[in-house]
Every structure is written in structure tokens, then in C-alpha cells.
Short mmCIF file of C-alpha atoms in Angstrom, two decimals:
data_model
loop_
_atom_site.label_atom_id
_atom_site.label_comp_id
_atom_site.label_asym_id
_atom_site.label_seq_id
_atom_site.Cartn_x
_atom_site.Cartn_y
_atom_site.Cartn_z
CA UNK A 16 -1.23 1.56 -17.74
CA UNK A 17 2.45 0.98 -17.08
CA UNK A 18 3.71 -2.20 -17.10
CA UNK A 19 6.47 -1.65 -14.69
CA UNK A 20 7.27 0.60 -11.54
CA UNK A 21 10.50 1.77 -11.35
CA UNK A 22 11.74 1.88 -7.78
CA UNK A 23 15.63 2.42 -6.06
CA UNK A 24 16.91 -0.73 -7.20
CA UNK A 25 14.17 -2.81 -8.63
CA UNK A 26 12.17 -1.67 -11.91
CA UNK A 27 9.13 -4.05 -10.85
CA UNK A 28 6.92 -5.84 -13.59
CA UNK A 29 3.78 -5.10 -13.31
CA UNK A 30 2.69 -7.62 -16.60
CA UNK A 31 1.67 -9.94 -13.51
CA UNK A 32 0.04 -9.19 -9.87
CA UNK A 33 2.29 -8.07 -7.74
CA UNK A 34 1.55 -9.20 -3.56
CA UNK A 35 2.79 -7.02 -1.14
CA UNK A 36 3.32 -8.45 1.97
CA UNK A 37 2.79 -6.32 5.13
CA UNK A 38 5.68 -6.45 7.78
CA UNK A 39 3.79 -3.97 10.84
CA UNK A 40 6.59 -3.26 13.67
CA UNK A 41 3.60 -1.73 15.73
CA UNK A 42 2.08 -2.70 19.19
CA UNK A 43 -1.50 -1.56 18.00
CA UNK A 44 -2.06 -1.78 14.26
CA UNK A 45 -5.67 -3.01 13.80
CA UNK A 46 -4.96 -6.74 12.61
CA UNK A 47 -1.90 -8.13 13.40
CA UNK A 48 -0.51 -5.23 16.37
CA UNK A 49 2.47 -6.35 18.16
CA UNK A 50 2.90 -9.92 16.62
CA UNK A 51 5.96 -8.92 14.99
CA UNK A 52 7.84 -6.36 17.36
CA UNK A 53 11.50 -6.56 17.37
CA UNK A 54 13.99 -6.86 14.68
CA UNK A 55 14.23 -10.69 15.39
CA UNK A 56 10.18 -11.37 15.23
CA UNK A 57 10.00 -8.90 12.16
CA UNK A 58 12.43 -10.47 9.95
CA UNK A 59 11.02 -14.07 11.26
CA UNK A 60 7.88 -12.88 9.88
CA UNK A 61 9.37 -11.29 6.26
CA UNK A 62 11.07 -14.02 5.91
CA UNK A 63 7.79 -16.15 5.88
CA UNK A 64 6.00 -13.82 3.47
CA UNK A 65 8.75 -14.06 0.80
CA UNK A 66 8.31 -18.05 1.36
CA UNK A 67 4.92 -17.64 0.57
CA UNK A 68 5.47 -15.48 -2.57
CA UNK A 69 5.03 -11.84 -1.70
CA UNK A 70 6.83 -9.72 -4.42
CA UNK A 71 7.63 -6.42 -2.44
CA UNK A 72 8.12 -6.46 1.66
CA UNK A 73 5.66 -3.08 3.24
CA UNK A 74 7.10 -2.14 6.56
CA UNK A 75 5.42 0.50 8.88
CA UNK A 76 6.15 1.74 12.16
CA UNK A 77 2.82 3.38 12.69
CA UNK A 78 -0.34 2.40 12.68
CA UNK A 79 -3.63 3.83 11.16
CA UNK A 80 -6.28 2.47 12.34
CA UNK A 81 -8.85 5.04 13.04
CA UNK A 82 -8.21 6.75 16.26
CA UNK A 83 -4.91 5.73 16.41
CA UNK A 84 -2.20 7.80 17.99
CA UNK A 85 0.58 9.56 16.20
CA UNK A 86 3.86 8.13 16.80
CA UNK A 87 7.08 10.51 17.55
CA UNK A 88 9.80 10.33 15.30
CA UNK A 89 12.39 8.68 17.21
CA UNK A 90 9.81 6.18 18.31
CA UNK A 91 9.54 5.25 14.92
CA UNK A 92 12.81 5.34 13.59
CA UNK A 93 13.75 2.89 16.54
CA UNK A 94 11.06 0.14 14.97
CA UNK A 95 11.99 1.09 11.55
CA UNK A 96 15.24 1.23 10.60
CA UNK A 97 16.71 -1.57 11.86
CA UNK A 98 14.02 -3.43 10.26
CA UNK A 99 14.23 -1.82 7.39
CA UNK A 100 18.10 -2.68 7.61
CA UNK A 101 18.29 -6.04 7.64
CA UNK A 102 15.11 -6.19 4.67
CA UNK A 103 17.12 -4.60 2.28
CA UNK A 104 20.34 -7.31 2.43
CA UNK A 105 17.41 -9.82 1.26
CA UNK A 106 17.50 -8.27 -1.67
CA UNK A 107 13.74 -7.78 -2.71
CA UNK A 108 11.81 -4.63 -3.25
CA UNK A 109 11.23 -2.95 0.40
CA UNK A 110 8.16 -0.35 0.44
CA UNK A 111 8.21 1.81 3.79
CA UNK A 112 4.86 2.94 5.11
CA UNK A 113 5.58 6.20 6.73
CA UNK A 114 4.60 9.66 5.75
CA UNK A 115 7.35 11.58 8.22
CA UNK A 116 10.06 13.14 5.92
CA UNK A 117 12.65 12.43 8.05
CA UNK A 118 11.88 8.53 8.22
CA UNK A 119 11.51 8.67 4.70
CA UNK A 120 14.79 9.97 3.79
CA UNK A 121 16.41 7.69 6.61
CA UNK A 122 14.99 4.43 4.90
CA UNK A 123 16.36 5.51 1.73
CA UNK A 124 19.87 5.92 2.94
CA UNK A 125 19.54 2.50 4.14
CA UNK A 126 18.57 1.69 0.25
CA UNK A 127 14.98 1.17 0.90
CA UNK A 128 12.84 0.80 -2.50
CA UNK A 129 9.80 2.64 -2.33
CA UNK A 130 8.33 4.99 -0.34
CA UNK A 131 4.07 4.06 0.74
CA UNK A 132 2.32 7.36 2.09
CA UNK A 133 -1.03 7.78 3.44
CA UNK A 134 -1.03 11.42 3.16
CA UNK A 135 -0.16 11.73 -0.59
CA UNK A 136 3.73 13.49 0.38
CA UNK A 137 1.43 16.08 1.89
CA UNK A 138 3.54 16.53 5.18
CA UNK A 139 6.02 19.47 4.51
CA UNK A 140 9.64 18.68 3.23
CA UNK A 141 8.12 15.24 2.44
CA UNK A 142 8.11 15.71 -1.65
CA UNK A 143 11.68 17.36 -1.43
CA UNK A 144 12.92 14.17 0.18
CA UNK A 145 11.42 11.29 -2.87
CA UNK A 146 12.06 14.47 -5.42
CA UNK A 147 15.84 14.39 -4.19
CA UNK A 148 16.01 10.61 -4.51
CA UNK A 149 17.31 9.21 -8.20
CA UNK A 150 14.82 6.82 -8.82
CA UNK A 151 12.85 5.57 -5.37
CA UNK A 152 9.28 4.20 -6.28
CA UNK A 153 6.53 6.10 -4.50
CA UNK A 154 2.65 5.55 -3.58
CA UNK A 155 0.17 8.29 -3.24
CA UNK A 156 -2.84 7.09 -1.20
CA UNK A 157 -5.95 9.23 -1.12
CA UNK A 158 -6.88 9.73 2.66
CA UNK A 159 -10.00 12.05 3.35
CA UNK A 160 -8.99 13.79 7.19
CA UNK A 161 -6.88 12.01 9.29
CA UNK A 162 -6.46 8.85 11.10
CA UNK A 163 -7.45 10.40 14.43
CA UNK A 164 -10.36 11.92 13.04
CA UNK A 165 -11.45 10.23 9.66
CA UNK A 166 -14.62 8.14 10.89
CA UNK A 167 -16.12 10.36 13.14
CA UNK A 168 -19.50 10.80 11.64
CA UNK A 169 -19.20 14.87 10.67
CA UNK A 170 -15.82 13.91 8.79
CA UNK A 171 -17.58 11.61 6.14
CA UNK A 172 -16.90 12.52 2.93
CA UNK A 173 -19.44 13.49 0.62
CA UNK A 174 -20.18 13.43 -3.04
CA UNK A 175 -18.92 11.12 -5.86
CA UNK A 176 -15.95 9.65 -4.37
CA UNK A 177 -14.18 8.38 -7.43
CA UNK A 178 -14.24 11.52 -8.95
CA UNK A 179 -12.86 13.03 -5.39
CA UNK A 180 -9.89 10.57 -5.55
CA UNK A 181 -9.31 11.27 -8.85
CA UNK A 182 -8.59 14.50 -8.84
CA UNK A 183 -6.59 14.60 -5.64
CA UNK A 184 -4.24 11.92 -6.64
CA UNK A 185 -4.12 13.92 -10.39
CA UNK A 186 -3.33 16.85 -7.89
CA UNK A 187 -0.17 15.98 -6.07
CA UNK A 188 0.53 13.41 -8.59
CA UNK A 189 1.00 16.96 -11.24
CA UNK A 190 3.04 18.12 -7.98
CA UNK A 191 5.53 15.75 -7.92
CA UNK A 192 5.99 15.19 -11.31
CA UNK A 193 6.61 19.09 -11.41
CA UNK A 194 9.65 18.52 -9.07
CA UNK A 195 11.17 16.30 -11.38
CA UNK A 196 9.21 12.51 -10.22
CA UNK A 197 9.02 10.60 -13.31
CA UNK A 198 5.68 9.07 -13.84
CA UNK A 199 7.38 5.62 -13.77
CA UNK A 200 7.93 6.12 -10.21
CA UNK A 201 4.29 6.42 -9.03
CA UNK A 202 1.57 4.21 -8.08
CA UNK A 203 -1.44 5.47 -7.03
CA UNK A 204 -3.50 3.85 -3.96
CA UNK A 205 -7.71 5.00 -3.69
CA UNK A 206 -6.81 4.32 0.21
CA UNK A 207 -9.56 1.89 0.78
CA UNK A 208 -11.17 2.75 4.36
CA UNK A 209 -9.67 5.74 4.78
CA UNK A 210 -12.55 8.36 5.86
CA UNK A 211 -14.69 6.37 3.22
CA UNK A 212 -17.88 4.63 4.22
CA UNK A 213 -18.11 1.03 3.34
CA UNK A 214 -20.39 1.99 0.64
CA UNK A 215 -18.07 4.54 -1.09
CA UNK A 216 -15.43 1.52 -0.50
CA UNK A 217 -17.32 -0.47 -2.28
CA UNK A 218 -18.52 2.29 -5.11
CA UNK A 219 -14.32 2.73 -5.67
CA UNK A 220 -14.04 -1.08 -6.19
CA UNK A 221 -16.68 -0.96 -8.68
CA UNK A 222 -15.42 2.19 -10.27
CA UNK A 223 -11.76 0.87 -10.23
CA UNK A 224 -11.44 1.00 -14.12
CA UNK A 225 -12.05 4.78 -13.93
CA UNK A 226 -8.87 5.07 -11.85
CA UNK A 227 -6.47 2.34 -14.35
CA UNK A 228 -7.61 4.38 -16.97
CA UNK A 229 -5.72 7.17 -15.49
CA UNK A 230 -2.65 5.24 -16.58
CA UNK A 231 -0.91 5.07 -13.35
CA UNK A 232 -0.66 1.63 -11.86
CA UNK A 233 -3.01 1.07 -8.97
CA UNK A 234 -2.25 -0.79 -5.33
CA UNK A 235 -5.44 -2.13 -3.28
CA UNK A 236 -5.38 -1.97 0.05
CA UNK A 237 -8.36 -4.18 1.22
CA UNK A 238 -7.03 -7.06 3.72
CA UNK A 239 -8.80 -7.53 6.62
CA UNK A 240 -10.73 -3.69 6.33
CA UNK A 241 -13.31 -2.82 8.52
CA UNK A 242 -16.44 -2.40 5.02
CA UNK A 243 -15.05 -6.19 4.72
CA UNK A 244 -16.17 -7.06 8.77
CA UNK A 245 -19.33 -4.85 7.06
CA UNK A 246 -20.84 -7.46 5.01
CA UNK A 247 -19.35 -10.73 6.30
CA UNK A 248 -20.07 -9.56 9.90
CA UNK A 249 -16.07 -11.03 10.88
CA UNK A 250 -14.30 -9.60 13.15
CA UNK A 251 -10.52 -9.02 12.09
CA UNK A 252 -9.07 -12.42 12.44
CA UNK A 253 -11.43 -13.64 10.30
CA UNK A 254 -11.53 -11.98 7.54
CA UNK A 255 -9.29 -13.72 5.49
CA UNK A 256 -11.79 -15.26 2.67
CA UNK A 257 -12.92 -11.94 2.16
CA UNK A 258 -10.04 -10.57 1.87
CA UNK A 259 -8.82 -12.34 -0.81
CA UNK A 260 -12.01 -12.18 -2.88
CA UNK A 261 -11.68 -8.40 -2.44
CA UNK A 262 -7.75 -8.72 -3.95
CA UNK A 263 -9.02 -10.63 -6.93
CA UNK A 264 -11.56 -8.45 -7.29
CA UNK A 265 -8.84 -5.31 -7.53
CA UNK A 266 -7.11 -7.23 -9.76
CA UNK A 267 -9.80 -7.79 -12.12
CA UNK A 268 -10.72 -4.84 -11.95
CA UNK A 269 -7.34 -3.19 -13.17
CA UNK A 270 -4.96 -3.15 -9.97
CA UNK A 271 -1.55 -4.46 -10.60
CA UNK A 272 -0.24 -4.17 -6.75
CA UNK A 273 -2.25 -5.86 -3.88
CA UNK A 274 -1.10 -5.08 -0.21
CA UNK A 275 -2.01 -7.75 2.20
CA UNK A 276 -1.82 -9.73 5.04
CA UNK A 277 -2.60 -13.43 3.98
CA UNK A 278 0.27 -14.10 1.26
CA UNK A 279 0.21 -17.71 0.59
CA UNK A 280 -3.78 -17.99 0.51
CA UNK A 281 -3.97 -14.83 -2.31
CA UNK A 282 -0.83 -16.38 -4.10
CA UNK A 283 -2.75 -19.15 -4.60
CA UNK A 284 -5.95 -17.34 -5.81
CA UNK A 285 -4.35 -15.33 -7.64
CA UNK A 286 -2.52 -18.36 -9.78
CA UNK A 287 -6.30 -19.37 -10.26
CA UNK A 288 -7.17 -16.06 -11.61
CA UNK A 289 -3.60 -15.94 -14.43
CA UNK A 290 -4.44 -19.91 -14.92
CA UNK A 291 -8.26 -18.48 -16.08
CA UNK A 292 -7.16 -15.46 -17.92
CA UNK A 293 -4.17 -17.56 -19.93
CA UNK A 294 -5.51 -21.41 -19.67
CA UNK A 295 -3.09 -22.38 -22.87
CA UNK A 296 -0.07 -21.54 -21.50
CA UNK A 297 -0.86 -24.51 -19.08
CA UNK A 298 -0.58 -26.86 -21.37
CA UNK A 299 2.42 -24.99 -23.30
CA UNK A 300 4.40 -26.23 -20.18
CA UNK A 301 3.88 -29.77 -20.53
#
């Protein structure tokens, strides 16, 4: 796998786990919708994440929960970039969740970092944009339908699902790189809940190393999913234990990106985790 991701103005080590906290300017994403509206609350709320130790800032403007509405464009460039403005004068890596081409090359005007897309840089004019771009990280997610329509019970998706995501993130990953993407620019993201049943989530956790072995490095999306509310029987704000045992889990499993909600608790489990996998260099510190 590679050990780093190369991204607009960051080239990111990925030797360690990276934490990606999530910054949602939405009024209805599924955990956390409208807490952090507003340039003011947003930043407030960034801010607090880097405190905590996140490595790379996500910000979205849309949500996608299932059955969630599509946003318009200005809508969302209103609750983005201004946002996305005042991230990028913190200087850290900032990832923007959005899979409209015009957001995406709006961001990276403002010198956003990466560009996180649910549909893969499926949406037309949307590889042109990162293709265009000298050197912008990107994430392919696999999604099976849509958000609207991606856990109503005739969408399920069928068969081995590893081997599914495999060879559609192979698929548009080959795409990209065709346009001129180096491969140091992409991670790849199995899209955990994304018109997969919480079995098949769980089959892709299991099956992780099939996807490192691919060579890209891998983010994991689990906090606060809906397979996690599955077999804890939480609801949403109260999913946080299991969400971070699902993070270490990705982690040991080959993932070198985690994208979550909780920060500061999966900081701290994942120092456990390095302290376990290198217990000498403990005491090399004195």
C-alpha cells in the first residue's frame, strides 16, 4: 500500500492512522444534522476536532442518509464555501464531501485539499474537474444506487460484495488514472452502508485485506452507521463505543484513513492500538 496520499498542499503520511474529523454544515445529516450550521458554529466545531487530534477536516454540505433529499447547487455552495474558506487558513488538510462538479472545482479554487465523493466522480464533468487539478487528493467511495433509493428492499445488492467493490473502484479508479490522476492521489472508500446490508457491511470489514491488497490506501467510514445501531441495538447518539471498535477494527484490518465523528475517544484508542503494535518504542522515550 502507499504510505502517503498526496493531496493540493499536503502529501499526508499514511505510516500512522490518519482521523478524519467530520465538519457536516447540514440541517438533516443522520447524526449530528444542524449542530454545526453557520460559518461561526462550523469553525467552533473544526476547531474542536483539530484539538482533539483529527489529521484531515471532511466538510459536506449534503447529507446522505438514506432518503435524503438532493440539495441544489447554490444551496450548497452557500454552506460550503465559506466554510470551506476559513478551514483552509488553518492550514491542515481539508477533504470536501460533495460529488457536484461545480462545488468541487469551487472548493479547490479556495485551495481545498482533497476531494471525498460518494459517487466515485461518476456525475458528468466531475473527473475533468480533479483531472484538471495539479495534485488535489481524491476518494472514490463505492455506493450501490443512490441515497434516495439505496435501502429500499428491491435495490439490495446481491452477490459477493467485496468482489463488487472491487471491481468498481478498479473501474473508475483505471478511469481517472487514464486522464492523467496519479495513483498517489487516490484513496479508495468500500462506502460502508451505502445500499449494503449490515451483513455485507460486516462481510467488507472482514474482507478488508482483499481491498489493501489492491495497493490503494483505504478510508472507513463506520461512525455512528445504521449495521452498528444493528447489533448494539443504539440509536445514533449512542453509538459511540461501537464506533470506535469498528475504526480499530478498519485499522487492523489494513485502513490507513478513518472518517469519524468522535475524535478524541478514537485518538485515544487508536494510541492503544500503535502503543500494542510498537510497545518498545515506549520505553525508547524515557
Amino acid at each position: 500500500m502507499m504510505r502517503h496520499w498526496q493531496t493540493t498542499r499536503f502529501r499526508i503520511d499514511l505510516t500512522q492512522p490518519q482521523v478524519m474529523g467530520i465538519v457536516n454544515v447540514t440541517p438533516d445529516s443522520f447524526s449530528d444534522g444542524g449542530s454545526h450550521e453557520g460559518v461561526s458554529a462550523a469553525m467552533i466545531h473544526a476547531e474542536k476536532l483539530l484539538a482533539d487530534g483529527a489529521h484531515i477536516l471532511d466538510i459536506g454540505g449534503e447529507s446522505t442518509r438514506p432518503g435524503s433529499p438532493a440539495v441544489p447547487l447554490e444551496e450548497e455552495l452557500r454552506r460550503v464555501l465559506p466554510v470551506v474558506k476559513a478551514a483552509v487558513a488553518l492550514q491542515v488538510p481539508v477533504s470536501v464531501d460533495t460529488y457536484k462538479p461545480e462545488v468541487m472545482q469551487a472548493v479547490l479554487d479556495l485551495g481545498a485539499d482533497i476531494i471525498n465523493d460518494i459517487w466515485a466522480l461518476r456525475q458528468p464533468g466531475a473527473q475533468a474537474v480533479v483531472a484538471r487539478h495539479a495534485q488535489c487528493g481524491v476518494c472514490l467511495m463505492h455506493m450501490h444506487a443512490n441515497p434516495q433509493t439505496m435501502h429500499q428492499q428491491h435495490m439490495a445488492q446481491e452477490g459477493d460484495v467485496t468482489a463488487e467493490v472491487l471491481d468498481f473502484l478498479h473501474t473508475h479508479t483505471r478511469s481517472l488514472e487514464a486522464l492523467g490522476v496519479q495513483a498517489e492521489r487516490i484513496v479508495w472508500d468500500a462506502g460502508t452502508g451505502f445500499g449494503k446490508s449490515p451483513g455485507q457491511n460486516f462481510a467488507l470489514l472482514q474482507q478488508q485485506p482483499r481491498l489493501a491488497a489492491a495497493g490503494y490506501p483505504l478510508l472507513a467510514g463506520w461512525s455512528r452507521k445504521g449495521s452498528l445501531g444493528k447489533v448494539t441495538g443504539r440509536v445514533v447518539g449512542e453509538r459511540m463505543p461501537a464506533s470506535i471498535a469498528a475504526a480499530l477494527l478498519s485499522v487492523e484490518h489494513g485502513a490507513a484513513i478513518v472518517r469519524v465523528h468522535d475524535v478524541r475517544e478514537t485518538c485515544d484508542a487508536l494510541a492503544v492500538l500503535q502503543a500494542m503494535r510498537a510497545p518498545h518504542a515506549l520505553d525508547a522515550q524515557g
